[in-house]
Amino acid sequence: FSDYSEALLSSLNRRQAAVVKRLQREGIKDLYYLTRNEIAWDKDSMVEGVHPNDIGMVQQAGAVCRKLHHIDRKSREMNLKGR
């Protein structure tokens, strides 16, 4: 990534995370955020430093699946405790 791309993406991601946290505090349930670290994109994952290429899409799909498994596991645990 160029320094400019990295700074821009970091700024945008911080803003997005802040909005998600605010909405969660306001009571919106089942709202989740997938971080760049969870997706693990690198320079080989991006076309021009912003949009994912095929490698990046595979990484994103894997990160989404891991997040969904985590959410499902937590949901099942909560349902078992509620019985």
PDB file of C-alpha atoms in Angstrom:
ATOM      1  CA  PHE A   1       0.000   0.000   0.000  1.00  0.00           C
ATOM      2  CA  SER A   2       1.111   3.538  -0.524  1.00  0.00           C
ATOM      3  CA  ASP A   3       1.375   5.725   2.565  1.00  0.00           C
ATOM      4  CA  TYR A   4      -1.611   7.726   1.316  1.00  0.00           C
ATOM      5  CA  SER A   5      -3.780   4.624   0.762  1.00  0.00           C
ATOM      6  CA  GLU A   6      -2.845   3.216   4.151  1.00  0.00           C
ATOM      7  CA  ALA A   7      -3.632   6.497   5.936  1.00  0.00           C
ATOM      8  CA  LEU A   8      -6.945   6.873   4.108  1.00  0.00           C
ATOM      9  CA  LEU A   9      -8.039   3.288   4.758  1.00  0.00           C
ATOM     10  CA  SER A  10      -7.032   3.501   8.415  1.00  0.00           C
ATOM     11  CA  SER A  11      -9.008   6.709   8.857  1.00  0.00           C
ATOM     12  CA  LEU A  12     -12.098   5.307   7.147  1.00  0.00           C
ATOM     13  CA  ASN A  13     -11.933   2.081   9.134  1.00  0.00           C
ATOM     14  CA  ARG A  14     -11.657   3.955  12.447  1.00  0.00           C
ATOM     15  CA  ARG A  15     -14.736   5.978  11.497  1.00  0.00           C
ATOM     16  CA  GLN A  16     -16.691   2.877  10.514  1.00  0.00           C
ATOM     17  CA  ALA A  17     -15.764   1.098  13.751  1.00  0.00           C
ATOM     18  CA  ALA A  18     -16.809   4.151  15.772  1.00  0.00           C
ATOM     19  CA  VAL A  19     -20.208   4.260  14.047  1.00  0.00           C
ATOM     20  CA  VAL A  20     -20.777   0.540  14.690  1.00  0.00           C
ATOM     21  CA  LYS A  21     -19.861   0.938  18.384  1.00  0.00           C
ATOM     22  CA  ARG A  22     -22.176   3.948  18.722  1.00  0.00           C
ATOM     23  CA  LEU A  23     -25.072   2.068  17.129  1.00  0.00           C
ATOM     24  CA  GLN A  24     -24.440  -0.912  19.396  1.00  0.00           C
ATOM     25  CA  ARG A  25     -24.471   1.374  22.464  1.00  0.00           C
ATOM     26  CA  GLU A  26     -27.749   2.819  21.216  1.00  0.00           C
ATOM     27  CA  GLY A  27     -29.246  -0.652  21.377  1.00  0.00           C
ATOM     28  CA  ILE A  28     -29.000  -1.997  17.864  1.00  0.00           C
ATOM     29  CA  LYS A  29     -28.500  -5.718  18.297  1.00  0.00           C
ATOM     30  CA  ASP A  30     -26.898  -8.205  15.942  1.00  0.00           C
ATOM     31  CA  LEU A  31     -24.647  -5.595  14.363  1.00  0.00           C
ATOM     32  CA  TYR A  32     -21.104  -6.817  13.803  1.00  0.00           C
ATOM     33  CA  TYR A  33     -17.919  -5.326  12.412  1.00  0.00           C
ATOM     34  CA  LEU A  34     -15.187  -7.171  10.552  1.00  0.00           C
ATOM     35  CA  THR A  35     -11.804  -5.484  10.976  1.00  0.00           C
ATOM     36  CA  ARG A  36      -9.058  -5.239   8.402  1.00  0.00           C
ATOM     37  CA  ASN A  37      -6.909  -7.388  10.675  1.00  0.00           C
ATOM     38  CA  GLU A  38      -9.565 -10.109  10.654  1.00  0.00           C
ATOM     39  CA  ILE A  39      -9.658 -10.040   6.850  1.00  0.00           C
ATOM     40  CA  ALA A  40      -5.834  -9.892   6.712  1.00  0.00           C
ATOM     41  CA  TRP A  41      -5.490  -8.167   3.349  1.00  0.00           C
ATOM     42  CA  ASP A  42      -1.995  -7.290   2.200  1.00  0.00           C
ATOM     43  CA  LYS A  43      -0.532  -5.779  -0.961  1.00  0.00           C
ATOM     44  CA  ASP A  44      -1.038  -9.055  -2.843  1.00  0.00           C
ATOM     45  CA  SER A  45      -4.743  -9.033  -1.946  1.00  0.00           C
ATOM     46  CA  MET A  46      -5.558  -5.703  -3.567  1.00  0.00           C
ATOM     47  CA  VAL A  47      -5.844  -4.395  -7.119  1.00  0.00           C
ATOM     48  CA  GLU A  48      -4.750  -0.807  -6.458  1.00  0.00           C
ATOM     49  CA  GLY A  49      -4.524  -0.718  -2.697  1.00  0.00           C
ATOM     50  CA  VAL A  50      -8.260  -0.338  -2.130  1.00  0.00           C
ATOM     51  CA  HIS A  51     -10.274  -3.026  -3.911  1.00  0.00           C
ATOM     52  CA  PRO A  52      -9.686  -6.745  -3.335  1.00  0.00           C
ATOM     53  CA  ASN A  53      -8.578  -9.004  -6.159  1.00  0.00           C
ATOM     54  CA  ASP A  54      -9.378 -12.742  -6.288  1.00  0.00           C
ATOM     55  CA  ILE A  55      -6.956 -13.482  -3.452  1.00  0.00           C
ATOM     56  CA  GLY A  56      -8.491 -10.693  -1.388  1.00  0.00           C
ATOM     57  CA  MET A  57     -12.005 -11.965  -2.016  1.00  0.00           C
ATOM     58  CA  VAL A  58     -11.005 -15.450  -0.803  1.00  0.00           C
ATOM     59  CA  GLN A  59      -9.493 -13.886   2.317  1.00  0.00           C
ATOM     60  CA  GLN A  60     -12.645 -11.827   2.889  1.00  0.00           C
ATOM     61  CA  ALA A  61     -14.891 -14.874   2.442  1.00  0.00           C
ATOM     62  CA  GLY A  62     -12.799 -16.798   4.976  1.00  0.00           C
ATOM     63  CA  ALA A  63     -12.986 -13.918   7.468  1.00  0.00           C
ATOM     64  CA  VAL A  64     -16.766 -13.639   7.049  1.00  0.00           C
ATOM     65  CA  CYS A  65     -17.169 -17.397   7.572  1.00  0.00           C
ATOM     66  CA  ARG A  66     -15.032 -17.294  10.732  1.00  0.00           C
ATOM     67  CA  LYS A  67     -17.066 -14.351  12.076  1.00  0.00           C
ATOM     68  CA  LEU A  68     -20.359 -16.114  11.298  1.00  0.00           C
ATOM     69  CA  HIS A  69     -19.176 -19.289  13.050  1.00  0.00           C
ATOM     70  CA  HIS A  70     -18.217 -17.203  16.089  1.00  0.00           C
ATOM     71  CA  ILE A  71     -21.608 -15.462  16.115  1.00  0.00           C
ATOM     72  CA  ASP A  72     -23.435 -18.776  15.704  1.00  0.00           C
ATOM     73  CA  ARG A  73     -21.453 -20.381  18.524  1.00  0.00           C
ATOM     74  CA  LYS A  74     -22.203 -17.477  20.876  1.00  0.00           C
ATOM     75  CA  SER A  75     -25.887 -17.593  19.939  1.00  0.00           C
ATOM     76  CA  ARG A  76     -26.105 -21.322  20.616  1.00  0.00           C
ATOM     77  CA  GLU A  77     -24.387 -20.898  23.994  1.00  0.00           C
ATOM     78  CA  MET A  78     -26.818 -18.138  24.960  1.00  0.00           C
ATOM     79  CA  ASN A  79     -29.789 -20.275  23.911  1.00  0.00           C
ATOM     80  CA  LEU A  80     -28.548 -23.203  25.998  1.00  0.00           C
ATOM     81  CA  LYS A  81     -28.093 -20.973  29.050  1.00  0.00           C
ATOM     82  CA  GLY A  82     -31.597 -19.569  28.617  1.00  0.00           C
ATOM     83  CA  ARG A  83     -33.276 -22.975  28.843  1.00  0.00           C
TER      84      ARG A  83
END
